[in-house]
mmCIF file of C-alpha atoms in Angstrom:
data_model
loop_
_atom_site.group_PDB
_atom_site.id
_atom_site.type_symbol
_atom_site.label_atom_id
_atom_site.label_comp_id
_atom_site.label_asym_id
_atom_site.label_seq_id
_atom_site.Cartn_x
_atom_site.Cartn_y
_atom_site.Cartn_z
ATOM 1 C CA GLU A 126 -0.310 -0.164 -0.228
ATOM 2 C CA VAL A 127 1.188 3.867 -1.491
ATOM 3 C CA GLN A 128 1.896 5.840 1.961
ATOM 4 C CA LEU A 129 3.116 9.237 2.214
ATOM 5 C CA VAL A 130 3.149 10.531 5.771
ATOM 6 C CA GLU A 131 4.256 14.500 5.560
ATOM 7 C CA SER A 132 5.890 15.758 9.009
ATOM 8 C CA GLY A 133 7.007 19.611 9.995
ATOM 9 C CA GLY A 134 4.602 21.634 9.890
ATOM 10 C CA GLY A 135 4.185 24.570 13.099
ATOM 11 C CA LEU A 136 3.593 28.104 13.371
ATOM 12 C CA VAL A 137 6.186 30.405 12.216
ATOM 13 C CA GLN A 138 7.166 34.505 12.446
ATOM 14 C CA PRO A 139 7.438 35.636 9.088
ATOM 15 C CA GLY A 140 10.849 35.913 7.262
ATOM 16 C CA GLY A 141 11.232 32.630 8.986
ATOM 17 C CA SER A 142 12.390 29.200 7.908
ATOM 18 C CA LEU A 143 10.894 25.680 8.579
ATOM 19 C CA ARG A 144 11.780 22.360 6.431
ATOM 20 C CA LEU A 145 9.022 19.951 5.592
ATOM 21 C CA SER A 146 8.960 16.083 5.173
ATOM 22 C CA CYS A 147 7.397 13.259 3.717
ATOM 23 C CA ALA A 148 8.289 9.634 4.849
ATOM 24 C CA ALA A 149 7.430 7.575 1.549
ATOM 25 C CA SER A 150 6.715 3.806 1.303
ATOM 26 C CA GLY A 151 5.253 1.154 -0.225
ATOM 27 C CA PHE A 152 6.556 1.700 -3.822
ATOM 28 C CA THR A 153 9.431 1.579 -5.304
ATOM 29 C CA PHE A 154 10.547 5.326 -3.986
ATOM 30 C CA SER A 155 13.542 6.494 -6.174
ATOM 31 C CA SER A 156 11.639 5.633 -9.600
ATOM 32 C CA TYR A 157 8.690 8.136 -9.442
ATOM 33 C CA TRP A 158 8.445 12.249 -9.776
ATOM 34 C CA MET A 159 7.646 13.460 -6.194
ATOM 35 C CA SER A 160 5.475 16.833 -5.998
ATOM 36 C CA TRP A 161 4.700 20.128 -2.714
ATOM 37 C CA VAL A 162 0.612 20.927 -3.679
ATOM 38 C CA ARG A 163 -0.329 23.056 -1.694
ATOM 39 C CA GLN A 164 -3.640 24.771 -0.178
ATOM 40 C CA ALA A 165 -4.228 27.788 1.257
ATOM 41 C CA PRO A 166 -6.857 27.980 4.089
ATOM 42 C CA GLY A 167 -10.684 27.851 2.530
ATOM 43 C CA LYS A 168 -8.792 28.057 -1.168
ATOM 44 C CA GLY A 169 -7.822 26.268 -4.112
ATOM 45 C CA LEU A 170 -5.272 23.780 -4.654
ATOM 46 C CA GLU A 171 -1.653 25.258 -5.972
ATOM 47 C CA TRP A 172 1.320 23.109 -7.056
ATOM 48 C CA VAL A 173 4.264 24.491 -5.495
ATOM 49 C CA ALA A 174 7.069 21.992 -7.276
ATOM 50 C CA ASN A 175 8.076 19.101 -9.027
ATOM 51 C CA ILE A 176 11.451 17.229 -8.335
ATOM 52 C CA LYS A 177 12.777 14.097 -10.926
ATOM 53 C CA GLN A 178 13.846 10.709 -9.782
ATOM 54 C CA ASP A 179 17.157 11.231 -9.184
ATOM 55 C CA GLY A 180 17.166 15.685 -8.405
ATOM 56 C CA SER A 181 18.947 16.522 -11.535
ATOM 57 C CA GLU A 182 15.771 18.409 -12.393
ATOM 58 C CA LYS A 183 13.404 20.472 -10.549
ATOM 59 C CA TYR A 184 10.495 23.198 -11.057
ATOM 60 C CA TYR A 185 8.799 25.712 -9.092
ATOM 61 C CA VAL A 186 6.236 27.959 -9.173
ATOM 62 C CA ASP A 187 6.480 31.841 -9.906
ATOM 63 C CA SER A 188 5.977 32.467 -6.230
ATOM 64 C CA VAL A 189 8.756 30.284 -4.407
ATOM 65 C CA LYS A 190 10.856 30.600 -6.848
ATOM 66 C CA GLY A 191 14.318 31.428 -4.889
ATOM 67 C CA ARG A 192 12.963 30.884 -1.811
ATOM 68 C CA PHE A 193 11.529 27.198 -1.335
ATOM 69 C CA THR A 194 13.888 24.034 -2.279
ATOM 70 C CA ILE A 195 12.469 20.789 -3.253
ATOM 71 C CA SER A 196 14.910 17.609 -2.321
ATOM 72 C CA ARG A 197 15.423 13.980 -1.939
ATOM 73 C CA ASP A 198 17.312 11.609 -0.002
ATOM 74 C CA ASN A 199 16.619 8.398 -1.985
ATOM 75 C CA ALA A 200 18.429 6.027 0.318
ATOM 76 C CA LYS A 201 16.104 7.145 3.172
ATOM 77 C CA ASN A 202 12.352 6.966 1.431
ATOM 78 C CA SER A 203 12.327 10.967 2.386
ATOM 79 C CA LEU A 204 11.034 13.873 -0.034
ATOM 80 C CA TYR A 205 11.959 17.305 1.799
ATOM 81 C CA LEU A 206 10.554 21.170 0.948
ATOM 82 C CA GLN A 207 12.449 24.101 2.404
ATOM 83 C CA MET A 208 10.898 26.876 3.175
ATOM 84 C CA ASN A 209 12.892 30.161 3.784
ATOM 85 C CA SER A 210 11.732 33.690 4.295
ATOM 86 C CA LEU A 211 8.573 32.768 4.580
ATOM 87 C CA ARG A 212 5.072 35.143 3.849
ATOM 88 C CA ALA A 213 1.547 34.892 5.180
ATOM 89 C CA GLU A 214 0.605 33.937 1.906
ATOM 90 C CA ASP A 215 2.545 30.761 2.460
ATOM 91 C CA THR A 216 0.286 30.050 4.538
ATOM 92 C CA ALA A 217 -1.227 26.166 3.810
ATOM 93 C CA VAL A 218 -1.669 22.740 3.994
ATOM 94 C CA TYR A 219 1.404 21.065 2.404
ATOM 95 C CA TYR A 220 0.411 17.476 0.939
ATOM 96 C CA CYS A 221 3.152 15.946 -0.617
ATOM 97 C CA ALA A 222 2.524 13.852 -3.715
ATOM 98 C CA ARG A 223 3.136 10.958 -6.433
ATOM 99 C CA VAL A 224 3.288 12.156 -9.997
ATOM 100 C CA VAL A 225 4.004 10.681 -12.966
ATOM 101 C CA ILE A 226 4.957 12.481 -15.990
ATOM 102 C CA ASN A 227 5.351 11.527 -19.721
ATOM 103 C CA VAL A 228 4.550 12.953 -23.417
ATOM 104 C CA TRP A 229 0.786 13.489 -23.262
ATOM 105 C CA GLY A 230 0.766 14.553 -19.711
ATOM 106 C CA SER A 231 0.572 14.223 -16.210
ATOM 107 C CA TYR A 232 -0.793 13.184 -13.153
ATOM 108 C CA PHE A 233 -0.699 13.233 -9.303
ATOM 109 C CA ASP A 234 -1.721 9.360 -8.313
ATOM 110 C CA TYR A 235 -1.020 9.104 -4.649
ATOM 111 C CA TRP A 236 -1.407 12.490 -1.844
ATOM 112 C CA GLY A 237 -0.460 12.192 1.806
ATOM 113 C CA GLN A 238 -2.801 13.673 4.369
ATOM 114 C CA GLY A 239 -0.937 17.060 4.076
ATOM 115 C CA THR A 240 0.804 19.638 7.445
ATOM 116 C CA LEU A 241 -0.167 23.116 8.120
ATOM 117 C CA VAL A 242 2.299 25.021 8.211
ATOM 118 C CA THR A 243 1.624 28.931 9.880
ATOM 119 C CA VAL A 244 3.139 32.475 9.195
ATOM 120 C CA SER A 245 2.064 34.676 11.654
ATOM 121 C CA SER A 246 3.951 36.855 14.274
ATOM 122 C CA SER B 27 -3.260 32.650 -21.264
ATOM 123 C CA SER B 28 -1.367 29.475 -18.702
ATOM 124 C CA GLU B 29 -4.799 29.413 -16.207
ATOM 125 C CA LEU B 30 -7.131 26.623 -15.551
ATOM 126 C CA THR B 31 -10.341 28.338 -15.635
ATOM 127 C CA GLN B 32 -13.772 26.843 -13.998
ATOM 128 C CA ASP B 33 -16.801 27.320 -13.196
ATOM 129 C CA PRO B 34 -16.439 28.088 -9.268
ATOM 130 C CA ALA B 35 -19.536 26.420 -8.858
ATOM 131 C CA VAL B 36 -22.348 23.289 -10.091
ATOM 132 C CA SER B 37 -25.455 21.507 -9.543
ATOM 133 C CA VAL B 38 -26.793 18.342 -10.132
ATOM 134 C CA ALA B 39 -29.726 16.290 -9.496
ATOM 135 C CA LEU B 40 -29.236 13.118 -7.677
ATOM 136 C CA GLY B 41 -29.017 10.710 -10.539
ATOM 137 C CA GLN B 42 -28.691 13.089 -13.131
ATOM 138 C CA THR B 43 -25.875 13.689 -15.443
ATOM 139 C CA VAL B 44 -22.946 16.516 -15.034
ATOM 140 C CA ARG B 45 -20.371 18.265 -16.591
ATOM 141 C CA ILE B 46 -17.922 20.114 -14.963
ATOM 142 C CA THR B 47 -15.249 21.985 -17.460
ATOM 143 C CA CYS B 48 -11.616 22.857 -17.326
ATOM 144 C CA GLN B 49 -10.165 25.093 -20.239
ATOM 145 C CA GLY B 50 -6.817 26.554 -21.004
ATOM 146 C CA ASP B 51 -4.370 27.217 -23.637
ATOM 147 C CA SER B 52 -2.544 23.594 -22.104
ATOM 148 C CA LEU B 53 -4.920 21.853 -22.544
ATOM 149 C CA ARG B 54 -4.096 21.815 -26.122
ATOM 150 C CA SER B 55 -1.013 20.103 -25.553
ATOM 151 C CA TYR B 56 -1.647 17.955 -21.795
ATOM 152 C CA TYR B 57 -4.736 15.855 -21.115
ATOM 153 C CA ALA B 58 -6.132 17.028 -17.783
ATOM 154 C CA SER B 59 -5.972 15.090 -14.841
ATOM 155 C CA TRP B 60 -9.309 15.411 -12.268
ATOM 156 C CA TYR B 61 -9.057 15.681 -8.405
ATOM 157 C CA GLN B 62 -12.580 14.625 -6.095
ATOM 158 C CA GLN B 63 -11.772 16.542 -2.452
ATOM 159 C CA LYS B 64 -14.102 16.513 0.352
ATOM 160 C CA PRO B 65 -14.209 19.019 3.729
ATOM 161 C CA GLY B 66 -10.856 17.572 5.573
ATOM 162 C CA GLN B 67 -9.471 15.216 3.327
ATOM 163 C CA ALA B 68 -6.810 15.443 0.649
ATOM 164 C CA PRO B 69 -7.895 15.649 -3.085
ATOM 165 C CA VAL B 70 -8.581 12.102 -4.956
ATOM 166 C CA LEU B 71 -7.313 11.339 -8.628
ATOM 167 C CA VAL B 72 -10.590 10.594 -10.415
ATOM 168 C CA ILE B 73 -9.488 10.794 -14.218
ATOM 169 C CA TYR B 74 -6.091 10.665 -16.125
ATOM 170 C CA GLY B 75 -4.857 10.784 -19.473
ATOM 171 C CA LYS B 76 -7.338 10.561 -22.608
ATOM 172 C CA ASN B 77 -9.976 9.138 -19.896
ATOM 173 C CA ASN B 78 -9.059 6.442 -16.954
ATOM 174 C CA ARG B 79 -9.563 5.936 -13.819
ATOM 175 C CA PRO B 80 -8.225 4.699 -11.219
ATOM 176 C CA SER B 81 -8.514 1.211 -9.148
ATOM 177 C CA GLY B 82 -11.808 2.040 -7.289
ATOM 178 C CA ILE B 83 -13.170 4.789 -8.613
ATOM 179 C CA PRO B 84 -16.467 4.232 -9.844
ATOM 180 C CA ASP B 85 -17.716 4.305 -13.366
ATOM 181 C CA ARG B 86 -19.661 6.907 -13.457
ATOM 182 C CA PHE B 87 -16.756 9.336 -13.446
ATOM 183 C CA SER B 88 -15.673 9.888 -17.746
ATOM 184 C CA GLY B 89 -13.270 12.577 -19.492
ATOM 185 C CA SER B 90 -12.679 13.582 -22.602
ATOM 186 C CA SER B 91 -11.185 16.783 -24.368
ATOM 187 C CA SER B 92 -11.726 18.686 -27.561
ATOM 188 C CA GLY B 93 -9.093 22.301 -28.472
ATOM 189 C CA ASN B 94 -8.365 23.991 -25.165
ATOM 190 C CA THR B 95 -11.228 22.467 -22.824
ATOM 191 C CA ALA B 96 -11.523 19.381 -20.394
ATOM 192 C CA SER B 97 -14.481 18.017 -19.010
ATOM 193 C CA LEU B 98 -15.200 14.982 -16.271
ATOM 194 C CA THR B 99 -18.561 13.446 -16.761
ATOM 195 C CA ILE B 100 -20.331 12.507 -13.495
ATOM 196 C CA THR B 101 -23.175 10.106 -15.152
ATOM 197 C CA GLY B 102 -25.837 9.781 -12.231
ATOM 198 C CA ALA B 103 -24.487 12.002 -9.634
ATOM 199 C CA GLN B 104 -24.630 10.448 -6.182
ATOM 200 C CA ALA B 105 -25.107 11.860 -3.043
ATOM 201 C CA GLU B 106 -21.746 10.783 -2.334
ATOM 202 C CA ASP B 107 -20.101 12.963 -5.219
ATOM 203 C CA GLU B 108 -20.762 15.943 -3.976
ATOM 204 C CA ALA B 109 -16.775 17.416 -3.334
ATOM 205 C CA ASP B 110 -15.373 19.770 -4.643
ATOM 206 C CA TYR B 111 -13.333 18.731 -8.238
ATOM 207 C CA TYR B 112 -10.219 20.262 -9.909
ATOM 208 C CA CYS B 113 -8.433 19.766 -12.685
ATOM 209 C CA ASN B 114 -4.708 20.347 -13.529
ATOM 210 C CA SER B 115 -2.372 20.083 -16.230
ATOM 211 C CA ARG B 116 1.103 20.074 -17.372
ATOM 212 C CA ASP B 117 2.125 23.149 -18.812
ATOM 213 C CA SER B 118 6.026 24.504 -20.105
ATOM 214 C CA SER B 119 7.353 25.889 -16.283
ATOM 215 C CA GLY B 120 5.831 22.551 -14.376
ATOM 216 C CA SER B 121 2.403 21.963 -13.747
ATOM 217 C CA ARG B 122 -0.731 23.721 -12.909
ATOM 218 C CA PHE B 123 -4.468 23.407 -11.328
ATOM 219 C CA GLY B 124 -7.472 25.555 -12.009
ATOM 220 C CA GLY B 125 -9.763 27.146 -10.026
ATOM 221 C CA GLY B 126 -11.986 24.413 -8.644
ATOM 222 C CA THR B 127 -15.916 23.772 -9.108
ATOM 223 C CA LYS B 128 -17.715 23.354 -6.251
ATOM 224 C CA LEU B 129 -20.807 20.311 -7.392
ATOM 225 C CA THR B 130 -23.196 20.191 -5.107
ATOM 226 C CA VAL B 131 -26.326 17.572 -5.645
ATOM 227 C CA LEU B 132 -30.243 18.138 -5.054
#
């Protein structure tokens, strides 16, 4: 059974940093692209970042470029999101998701339950 | 435009058919995927590719695409289908979600 379990969320002041983790199990982690997707309170889903199987390619939504870094440790079956210079608008539930990318498109086939990040003074 | 546009809200009578649409330029190049999200829960993939359903998704859910528009159709909507539905597409910068459609089953 595929499982994705996020951790690391919490309350942080504006300008602060936080590192999210996602522990993966039930599949060959090193064979899949992985993603972070977020959802602000009462709002829709927003894709945040993707990382290739070996970490050689990373993509980000414009609003987090230069502030967030996605990474992975295939030996530990873990995905990470380092978030720096946090802003109030980064407040959201952050989901870890497995993503399948091919020539005709992409889709997120498994999701974690999410971890809440609150940026407030 | 790189955005994906969805109607904010749609309603359907119990047992009837409803279509939820998603418009965007990226849909001319890529198939959309569709996600169902109920309050307090993580999203669930319901349709991907040309018209594929993951295991466990009822066959009343189907997908289609034409030009810059992708559609999710629920044939014979059930009370448990009441939820938010989001489309998603790969695009040149990574990925993008539509704004979501709140489906009410009357």
